[in-house]
Amino acid sequence: MFGLMQDRPLMISSIITHAARQHAKAEVVSKNLDGSISRSTYAEVEHRARRLAKALVLLGIRAEDRVATVALNSCRHVELYYAISGTGAICHTINPRLSPDDFAYVVNHATDRIISVDPVFVPLIAAVAPLIAAHVRAIVVMGARAEMPNLTLPHGMDLLCYEDLIDSADADYIWPEFDERTAASLCYTSGTTGRPKGVLYSHRSTLLHALAVNVGDVIGIRAVDRILPVVPMFHVNAWGIPYSAPMAGAALIMPGRHLDGASIANLFNAEKVTISCGVPTVWLGLLQHLRASGERIDTIRRLTVGGSAVPRSMTEAFGTEYNVELGQGWGMTEMSPVGTYCQPNAANADLTGEDLLRLREKQGRALWGVEMRIVGDDGAALPWDGVAFGLLQVRGPWVCSAYFGEAPNSALDADGWFSTGDIATIDADGFMEITDRAKDVIKSGGEWISSVQLENIAAGHPDVAEAAIIAARHPKWDERPLLIVTPKPGHEIDVATVMDVFEGKIASWWKPDDVVVLSDLPHTATGKVHKMVLRDKYKDHLVK
Ligand code: ADP
């Protein structure tokens, strides 16, 4: 017997119509390229998204068509999210930091019909236009007529103006209803190894994920909050914030391209931001600015961090110096992206000081909706004892089952588990801790060394800004850890003192064999340390 509750589909359009009715005046604020501020509201965003949706339909966009965006975090990008998915088409967010070759690859692989682009990324489009002319019928420049560039496109590709498109359509469009499993958005993994692969989210997965990240122990957004996603809308839907914030009724503050520490602190204070989300590199930049300038961020009640491991020193600094909780989450493109979040539960509710900092080094507990397990080389599940480590696998309604264009369920094993490629432990209270990416594992004389743990310790050195550990070839031990560090601005690194920070914190044979000091580390398109580049360059450092 089925239940007798209404069988209403979970539609992305329902989020913005809800926000427009219940939180009509809640703001969507954008910092523009020139530093000026534009203000909109959920009522206006919904109204304009409806006109834009109609304009897309008039341009010939139909259900399942891919409409791409190459854009920073802005109100117009939010309008596109809702307009595209709301019509039943698929919003393909493209990372503007992709190489031209990968950029053309993802556009052609997705067979994008239209690309909406921020004026700042027009040169990128100019460079790749001949490579993407097979499918792309129009480039929409996200601005007013006065901002239209002088750009010649290949035959058959039109240049359109975003504001003209909205002006051309009336607002009598009615959001259609369809199966909630319909594809809504597409994001390619950044492809640090091999070609990028497309992850195709559905309306259902997007809504369930948006609800799940919005509980009190995760991002916990309230209607009176003002949330600033530093995480980009061009990668994994900015962790779902453009959906969770209007669902909750919170104001969205969009930083555009101004992501350095000073600009972020300035926007936090000017716009009274209460919550923000970003990768560790962003918070490192903010911390350096705050310390150097003496500026405070007193309206912030929670900073959320993820994407790569969070050094304990950073969590401690925000807590003790700025009274700000730095909450760590873990996830990946294939998980929409959030899988776990680290907040104490009943088993460790009373932890304080060092013990609490130790807990916060972990990536945390699975959200409701995500099941996780760790398995050994033989595929057998390992115990949750905080010691056994193995490949982390997940399953749930917002975990990918197959990559775009590949056979159904081809990303899963026979039992429906998705392998994350992360190596982790899980403790008796359910807290997961990443020890490595499978591809970054260091095996020294057959014994394993955690690169994440070593990086975390090195990042605690007062002169070190960023630290990366790679496996370097070694004639006797096969592989040994090599530490690569960058100095904080105005600091110099004394290698001997860096080695000293490991003293007493790890087994002596885990200590890196050498330290390389660089002025800067290479980063991937999503802002993570690009270990493959470092490995290519330094893997023979110890045998030379
Ligand atoms: P890409 O790096 O290709 O852009 P994702 O953004 O999907 O891909 O990154 C997913 C990976 O990032 C995870 O599998 C994990 O290795 C790493 N990661 C994410 N969050 C954390 C975290 N809090 N701590 C450690 N590693 C993390």
XYZ file of C-alpha atoms and ligand atoms in Angstrom:
571
model
C 0.000 0.000 0.000
C 1.341 3.456 -0.909
C 1.029 6.323 1.505
C -1.636 8.840 0.771
C 0.473 11.975 0.776
C 0.663 14.269 -2.258
C 3.070 13.062 -4.884
C 4.558 16.459 -5.778
C 7.869 16.320 -7.696
C 10.974 17.921 -6.137
C 11.615 20.748 -8.619
C 14.480 23.261 -8.527
C 12.017 25.959 -9.629
C 10.105 25.376 -6.376
C 13.073 26.782 -4.426
C 13.041 30.138 -6.141
C 9.239 30.451 -6.225
C 9.237 29.692 -2.482
C 11.939 32.299 -1.855
C 10.094 34.866 -3.985
C 6.890 34.380 -1.977
C 8.222 33.807 1.533
C 11.421 35.857 1.433
C 10.646 38.346 -1.328
C 12.831 41.079 0.166
C 15.829 38.929 1.062
C 18.779 40.291 -0.862
C 21.053 38.903 -3.543
C 24.059 41.219 -3.537
C 26.781 41.126 -6.205
C 30.194 42.726 -6.199
C 30.826 43.723 -9.797
C 34.083 43.584 -11.688
C 34.703 47.301 -11.130
C 34.144 46.879 -7.389
C 30.674 48.465 -7.368
C 27.779 46.679 -5.626
C 24.456 45.642 -7.231
C 21.423 44.662 -5.169
C 18.545 42.404 -6.096
C 15.971 40.357 -4.166
C 14.591 36.835 -4.448
C 11.371 38.319 -5.872
C 13.354 40.019 -8.643
C 15.573 36.990 -9.244
C 12.533 34.747 -9.702
C 10.847 37.262 -11.999
C 13.963 37.728 -14.154
C 14.719 33.968 -14.183
C 11.216 33.358 -15.556
C 11.765 35.893 -18.345
C 15.171 34.402 -19.070
C 13.662 30.915 -19.169
C 11.138 32.115 -21.719
C 13.903 33.759 -23.762
C 15.846 30.469 -23.772
C 12.764 28.606 -24.982
C 12.306 31.215 -27.724
C 15.937 30.607 -28.728
C 14.992 26.966 -29.260
C 16.265 25.468 -26.011
C 14.321 22.297 -25.183
C 14.312 19.774 -22.323
C 17.690 18.057 -21.904
C 19.568 20.650 -23.990
C 22.812 21.745 -22.348
C 23.214 25.462 -21.660
C 26.633 26.297 -20.246
C 27.787 29.061 -17.919
C 31.318 30.414 -17.629
C 30.825 32.813 -14.783
C 31.835 33.997 -11.345
C 29.486 34.122 -8.359
C 26.924 36.771 -9.209
C 23.199 37.426 -9.200
C 23.017 36.838 -12.950
C 24.630 33.429 -12.469
C 21.921 32.588 -9.901
C 19.251 33.676 -12.402
C 20.801 31.346 -14.991
C 20.868 28.406 -12.559
C 17.107 28.700 -12.060
C 16.160 29.677 -15.615
C 18.054 26.810 -17.259
C 17.137 23.975 -14.885
C 13.634 25.386 -14.434
C 12.802 24.854 -18.129
C 13.977 21.238 -17.992
C 17.280 22.027 -19.703
C 20.661 21.234 -18.117
C 22.907 23.907 -16.608
C 26.512 22.994 -17.437
C 28.835 25.051 -15.260
C 32.321 25.340 -16.752
C 35.454 26.104 -14.784
C 37.125 29.101 -16.502
C 40.511 27.924 -15.234
C 40.429 24.829 -17.455
C 43.102 24.730 -20.142
C 41.695 25.757 -23.585
C 42.049 22.129 -24.642
C 40.033 20.764 -21.684
C 37.568 23.649 -22.055
C 36.833 22.680 -25.671
C 36.723 19.025 -24.651
C 33.976 19.522 -22.025
C 31.883 21.808 -24.269
C 32.009 19.265 -27.102
C 31.505 16.307 -24.806
C 28.424 17.971 -23.287
C 27.339 19.234 -26.755
C 26.477 22.618 -25.241
C 24.070 24.651 -27.380
C 24.468 28.038 -25.700
C 27.248 29.402 -23.467
C 26.582 32.287 -21.087
C 29.769 34.063 -20.231
C 30.834 36.815 -17.835
C 32.357 39.767 -19.745
C 35.685 39.046 -18.022
C 35.850 35.605 -19.683
C 35.099 36.780 -23.231
C 38.809 36.470 -24.248
C 38.633 32.806 -23.213
C 35.666 32.256 -25.524
C 37.420 34.148 -28.327
C 40.360 31.750 -28.009
C 38.327 28.528 -28.063
C 35.434 29.549 -30.361
C 36.790 27.741 -33.466
C 37.183 24.550 -31.394
C 33.578 24.539 -30.137
C 31.753 25.631 -33.287
C 30.256 22.185 -33.979
C 27.501 22.448 -31.353
C 27.450 25.933 -29.828
C 24.836 28.155 -31.504
C 25.144 31.275 -29.352
C 27.339 33.066 -26.829
C 25.397 35.147 -24.310
C 27.451 37.905 -22.689
C 26.227 38.407 -19.106
C 25.820 42.154 -19.076
C 23.984 45.138 -20.525
C 24.239 46.342 -24.133
C 26.963 48.834 -23.198
C 29.170 45.969 -21.995
C 28.985 44.010 -25.263
C 32.431 43.163 -26.590
C 33.665 43.485 -30.114
C 33.930 39.791 -30.895
C 33.840 37.910 -34.172
C 32.512 34.374 -33.785
C 32.593 31.470 -36.233
C 29.762 31.250 -38.754
C 26.546 29.973 -37.126
C 27.428 31.174 -33.613
C 25.508 34.291 -32.534
C 26.652 36.894 -30.020
C 23.776 37.825 -27.689
C 23.318 40.291 -24.851
C 21.977 38.928 -21.539
C 19.955 41.995 -20.571
C 18.490 42.270 -24.085
C 17.386 38.646 -23.829
C 15.558 39.304 -20.568
C 13.985 42.461 -21.986
C 12.818 40.534 -25.042
C 10.686 38.066 -23.089
C 7.611 38.744 -20.935
C 7.028 37.148 -17.565
C 4.042 34.970 -18.452
C 6.225 31.859 -18.414
C 4.973 29.141 -16.064
C 7.578 26.841 -14.548
C 6.869 23.371 -15.933
C 6.566 20.275 -13.728
C 8.208 17.025 -14.744
C 9.829 13.923 -13.296
C 12.053 14.907 -10.361
C 14.762 12.526 -11.592
C 15.241 14.715 -14.673
C 18.812 15.969 -15.174
C 19.257 19.543 -13.898
C 22.948 20.406 -13.959
C 26.268 19.074 -15.141
C 29.741 19.590 -13.669
C 32.978 18.042 -14.876
C 35.607 16.838 -12.424
C 38.763 18.875 -12.766
C 40.617 15.981 -14.345
C 43.997 16.175 -12.624
C 44.507 12.691 -14.068
C 43.024 11.971 -17.496
C 40.144 13.803 -19.166
C 37.440 15.545 -17.113
C 34.347 13.424 -16.463
C 30.812 14.806 -16.289
C 28.670 14.417 -13.175
C 24.978 14.893 -13.966
C 22.820 16.037 -11.038
C 19.027 15.682 -11.010
C 16.327 17.938 -9.562
C 15.720 15.342 -6.864
C 19.399 14.928 -5.930
C 19.873 18.706 -5.860
C 16.932 19.328 -3.529
C 17.785 16.478 -1.159
C 21.408 17.649 -0.982
C 20.340 21.270 -0.420
C 18.139 20.171 2.485
C 20.816 17.913 3.954
C 23.596 20.535 3.998
C 21.248 22.968 5.668
C 20.750 21.187 8.988
C 22.101 22.718 12.203
C 25.200 20.543 12.363
C 26.223 21.257 8.779
C 26.009 24.745 7.235
C 22.837 25.511 9.196
C 21.556 28.569 7.300
C 18.701 30.609 8.816
C 16.490 33.211 7.161
C 18.288 36.018 9.008
C 21.710 34.860 7.824
C 23.749 36.560 5.140
C 25.869 33.977 3.402
C 28.831 34.588 1.150
C 29.910 31.590 -0.936
C 33.571 32.022 -1.868
C 33.356 28.536 -3.356
C 32.648 29.087 -7.034
C 29.322 28.470 -8.742
C 31.350 27.040 -11.621
C 32.426 24.044 -9.524
C 29.915 21.613 -7.949
C 27.226 24.289 -7.709
C 29.124 26.167 -4.987
C 28.424 23.312 -2.550
C 24.691 23.796 -3.133
C 24.570 27.237 -1.458
C 22.658 28.870 -4.379
C 19.881 26.358 -3.560
C 20.166 26.142 0.247
C 20.226 29.918 0.813
C 16.951 30.774 -0.980
C 15.385 27.632 0.500
C 16.155 29.066 3.947
C 15.487 32.673 2.933
C 19.016 33.883 3.705
C 20.635 36.744 1.790
C 23.255 35.707 -0.767
C 26.358 37.893 -1.041
C 28.237 37.210 -4.267
C 31.912 38.243 -4.309
C 32.581 38.085 -8.061
C 36.298 38.010 -8.737
C 37.366 39.744 -5.495
C 38.595 36.752 -3.486
C 41.799 38.000 -1.822
C 41.881 38.325 1.967
C 41.386 42.100 2.032
C 38.426 42.063 -0.378
C 36.717 39.217 1.465
C 37.159 40.881 4.877
C 35.887 44.138 3.443
C 32.770 42.491 1.982
C 32.144 40.528 5.207
C 32.043 43.777 7.150
C 30.263 45.962 4.591
C 27.500 43.383 4.057
C 27.348 42.002 7.631
C 28.009 38.461 6.411
C 27.293 35.732 9.003
C 28.353 32.535 7.165
C 30.879 31.885 4.444
C 32.270 28.839 2.637
C 35.632 28.334 0.970
C 38.664 26.106 0.466
C 41.580 26.313 2.947
C 43.662 28.521 0.613
C 40.998 31.226 0.777
C 40.887 31.215 4.576
C 44.677 31.240 4.684
C 44.618 34.455 2.618
C 41.959 35.933 4.892
C 43.902 35.041 8.025
C 47.073 36.652 6.687
C 45.163 39.814 5.837
C 43.437 39.994 9.232
C 46.696 39.523 11.108
C 48.541 42.107 9.030
C 45.783 44.732 9.056
C 44.230 44.232 12.488
C 40.787 44.148 10.839
C 38.058 42.084 12.600
C 35.258 39.924 11.162
C 32.808 40.171 14.033
C 29.571 39.491 12.117
C 30.775 36.020 11.049
C 29.380 33.170 13.138
C 30.542 30.236 11.018
C 33.144 29.647 8.325
C 32.839 26.394 6.451
C 35.882 24.845 4.870
C 36.533 21.826 2.665
C 37.996 20.669 -0.613
C 41.294 19.718 0.956
C 42.488 18.962 4.473
C 42.284 21.819 6.973
C 45.439 22.472 9.023
C 44.799 22.400 12.761
C 46.707 25.688 13.087
C 44.089 27.388 10.919
C 41.123 26.084 12.932
C 42.882 27.174 16.114
C 43.745 30.650 14.795
C 40.175 31.463 13.724
C 38.829 30.124 17.031
C 41.202 31.819 19.436
C 42.047 35.044 17.576
C 38.687 35.761 15.901
C 36.138 33.722 17.886
C 34.991 32.133 14.628
C 34.140 28.451 14.262
C 35.871 26.888 11.267
C 33.735 23.846 10.384
C 35.236 21.235 8.108
C 33.284 19.316 5.487
C 34.362 16.676 3.018
C 32.976 15.698 -0.332
C 33.590 15.588 -4.034
C 32.060 16.530 -7.378
C 30.552 13.045 -7.575
C 28.731 13.703 -4.253
C 27.033 17.016 -5.109
C 29.509 17.587 -3.209
C 28.933 17.287 0.560
C 29.324 13.876 2.223
C 30.501 14.518 5.784
C 30.763 17.425 8.197
C 32.672 17.646 11.454
C 30.659 18.741 14.491
C 30.775 17.004 17.876
C 27.996 14.503 18.658
C 26.800 13.075 21.964
C 29.912 10.881 22.240
C 32.253 13.891 22.324
C 30.009 16.829 23.205
C 32.187 17.826 26.175
C 35.506 18.068 24.347
C 37.409 21.324 24.734
C 40.847 22.738 23.912
C 43.357 20.400 22.312
C 40.896 17.474 22.251
C 38.318 19.484 20.344
C 40.992 20.694 17.908
C 42.010 17.085 17.350
C 38.386 16.164 16.597
C 38.106 19.062 14.149
C 41.073 17.730 12.186
C 38.771 14.899 11.088
C 36.511 15.233 8.062
C 33.540 14.264 10.202
C 30.326 12.301 10.304
C 28.250 11.286 7.271
C 25.244 13.485 6.621
C 21.895 11.727 6.696
C 21.485 10.342 3.188
C 25.126 9.317 2.800
C 26.305 5.838 3.767
C 30.039 5.255 3.969
C 32.437 2.389 4.577
C 36.151 1.675 4.262
C 37.429 -1.434 2.511
C 40.785 -3.202 2.347
C 42.641 -4.378 -0.753
C 40.438 -7.500 -0.839
C 37.271 -5.385 -0.903
C 36.195 -6.519 2.598
C 34.784 -3.859 4.930
C 37.203 -2.700 7.648
C 36.318 -1.946 11.293
C 35.343 1.518 12.542
C 38.115 1.768 15.134
C 39.946 4.912 14.022
C 43.025 2.818 13.209
C 42.229 0.563 10.239
C 42.506 2.517 7.005
C 41.244 1.679 3.560
C 39.503 2.913 0.449
C 36.484 5.059 1.313
C 33.261 4.115 -0.474
C 29.900 5.886 -0.383
C 26.329 5.545 -1.581
C 23.238 7.692 -1.391
C 20.649 9.686 -3.360
C 23.080 12.491 -4.253
C 26.045 10.233 -5.133
C 26.831 9.711 -8.820
C 26.004 6.318 -10.371
C 27.650 6.836 -13.792
C 29.519 9.612 -15.551
C 27.782 11.556 -18.302
C 27.689 9.545 -21.502
C 28.690 6.275 -19.823
C 26.688 3.084 -19.181
C 24.117 3.058 -16.332
C 25.681 2.347 -12.902
C 29.144 2.029 -14.456
C 30.690 4.117 -11.664
C 29.511 1.632 -9.009
C 30.630 -1.768 -7.782
C 28.264 -4.761 -7.693
C 26.802 -3.657 -4.333
C 26.128 -0.115 -5.476
C 29.109 1.531 -3.741
C 31.022 4.411 -5.320
C 34.778 4.421 -4.599
C 35.932 7.909 -3.687
C 39.656 7.412 -4.301
C 40.297 8.631 -0.749
C 42.019 6.550 1.911
C 40.447 7.003 5.337
C 39.847 5.744 8.843
C 36.464 5.840 10.615
C 36.371 5.911 14.423
C 33.903 4.215 16.747
C 31.802 7.408 16.927
C 31.485 7.532 13.126
C 34.050 10.272 12.436
C 35.877 9.746 9.156
C 39.420 11.010 8.670
C 41.171 11.194 5.303
C 44.763 10.078 5.458
C 45.511 10.341 1.738
C 44.270 10.457 -1.798
C 44.864 6.911 -3.106
C 47.112 8.410 -5.779
C 49.154 10.387 -3.212
C 49.888 7.483 -0.883
C 53.533 7.142 0.222
C 54.843 3.614 0.707
C 58.211 3.628 2.441
C 59.843 0.190 2.715
C 56.373 -1.316 2.328
C 54.987 0.803 5.196
C 52.472 3.556 4.663
C 52.988 7.231 5.665
C 50.095 9.737 5.797
C 50.829 12.784 3.644
C 47.830 14.642 5.097
C 49.138 14.302 8.646
C 52.630 15.505 7.698
C 51.238 18.478 5.763
C 49.082 19.419 8.707
C 52.073 19.461 11.059
C 54.264 21.411 8.622
C 51.517 24.013 8.142
C 51.722 24.676 11.891
C 55.235 26.141 11.534
C 55.078 29.911 12.119
C 56.843 30.793 8.837
C 55.063 28.290 6.573
C 52.125 29.406 4.420
C 51.413 26.217 2.472
C 52.852 22.713 2.704
C 52.696 19.707 0.398
C 54.117 16.243 0.867
C 54.894 14.078 -2.134
C 56.307 10.597 -2.565
C 59.867 10.895 -3.882
C 61.714 7.882 -5.243
C 64.336 6.427 -2.915
C 67.019 3.828 -3.744
C 66.575 1.915 -0.491
C 63.025 2.579 0.746
C 61.313 2.797 -2.643
C 59.519 6.019 -1.661
C 60.177 8.628 1.003
C 58.230 11.776 1.925
C 59.532 15.036 0.494
C 58.179 18.255 1.991
C 57.589 21.290 -0.219
C 56.723 24.566 1.521
C 56.090 28.222 0.754
C 56.849 31.048 3.210
C 54.235 33.434 4.610
C 54.569 36.935 3.133
C 57.542 38.693 4.749
C 58.841 35.491 6.395
C 61.880 33.378 5.635
C 61.982 29.637 6.106
C 64.821 28.046 8.031
C 64.723 24.397 6.914
C 66.184 23.084 10.188
C 63.351 24.593 12.223
C 60.793 23.115 9.826
C 62.215 19.655 10.511
C 61.970 20.383 14.244
C 58.173 20.786 14.143
C 57.801 17.051 13.494
C 59.702 16.174 16.676
C 57.550 14.113 19.051
C 54.471 14.344 16.846
C 55.099 11.333 14.607
C 57.208 8.178 14.415
C 60.725 9.302 13.552
C 60.801 7.332 10.288
C 57.810 9.365 9.023
C 59.922 12.544 9.024
C 60.382 13.971 5.501
C 63.810 13.281 4.012
C 64.196 16.807 2.732
C 62.482 20.186 2.493
C 62.168 22.214 -0.702
C 61.244 25.894 -0.310
C 59.343 27.480 -3.198
C 57.853 30.960 -3.508
C 54.543 29.506 -4.717
C 52.863 26.100 -5.118
C 51.025 25.078 -8.301
C 47.234 24.790 -7.868
C 44.564 22.902 -9.813
C 41.592 24.578 -11.493
C 39.703 24.135 -8.206
C 42.404 25.743 -6.075
C 44.005 22.600 -4.627
C 47.739 21.999 -4.519
C 48.549 20.311 -7.815
C 50.556 17.369 -6.519
C 50.933 15.779 -9.934
C 52.929 18.793 -11.140
C 55.066 18.668 -7.992
C 55.598 14.920 -8.348
C 56.643 15.283 -11.979
C 59.197 17.894 -11.019
C 60.510 16.533 -7.712
C 60.010 12.759 -7.770
C 63.737 12.223 -8.376
C 64.830 14.871 -5.880
C 66.196 12.292 -3.409
C 68.022 10.132 -5.949
C 69.779 13.051 -7.609
P 38.703 17.977 -7.953
O 39.814 18.036 -6.953
O 38.964 17.095 -9.121
O 38.078 19.273 -8.257
P 36.658 17.531 -6.132
O 36.493 18.967 -5.982
O 35.498 16.671 -6.364
O 37.571 17.172 -7.290
O 37.558 17.022 -4.941
C 37.272 15.864 -4.230
C 38.440 15.450 -3.382
O 38.927 16.525 -2.591
C 38.082 14.394 -2.380
O 38.015 13.115 -2.951
C 39.190 14.539 -1.355
O 40.362 13.879 -1.767
C 39.457 16.018 -1.369
N 38.788 16.649 -0.223
C 37.615 17.288 -0.208
N 37.344 17.774 1.018
C 38.372 17.412 1.814
C 38.695 17.588 3.205
N 37.908 18.266 4.033
N 39.841 17.062 3.646
C 40.674 16.370 2.846
N 40.436 16.170 1.538
C 39.304 16.684 1.027
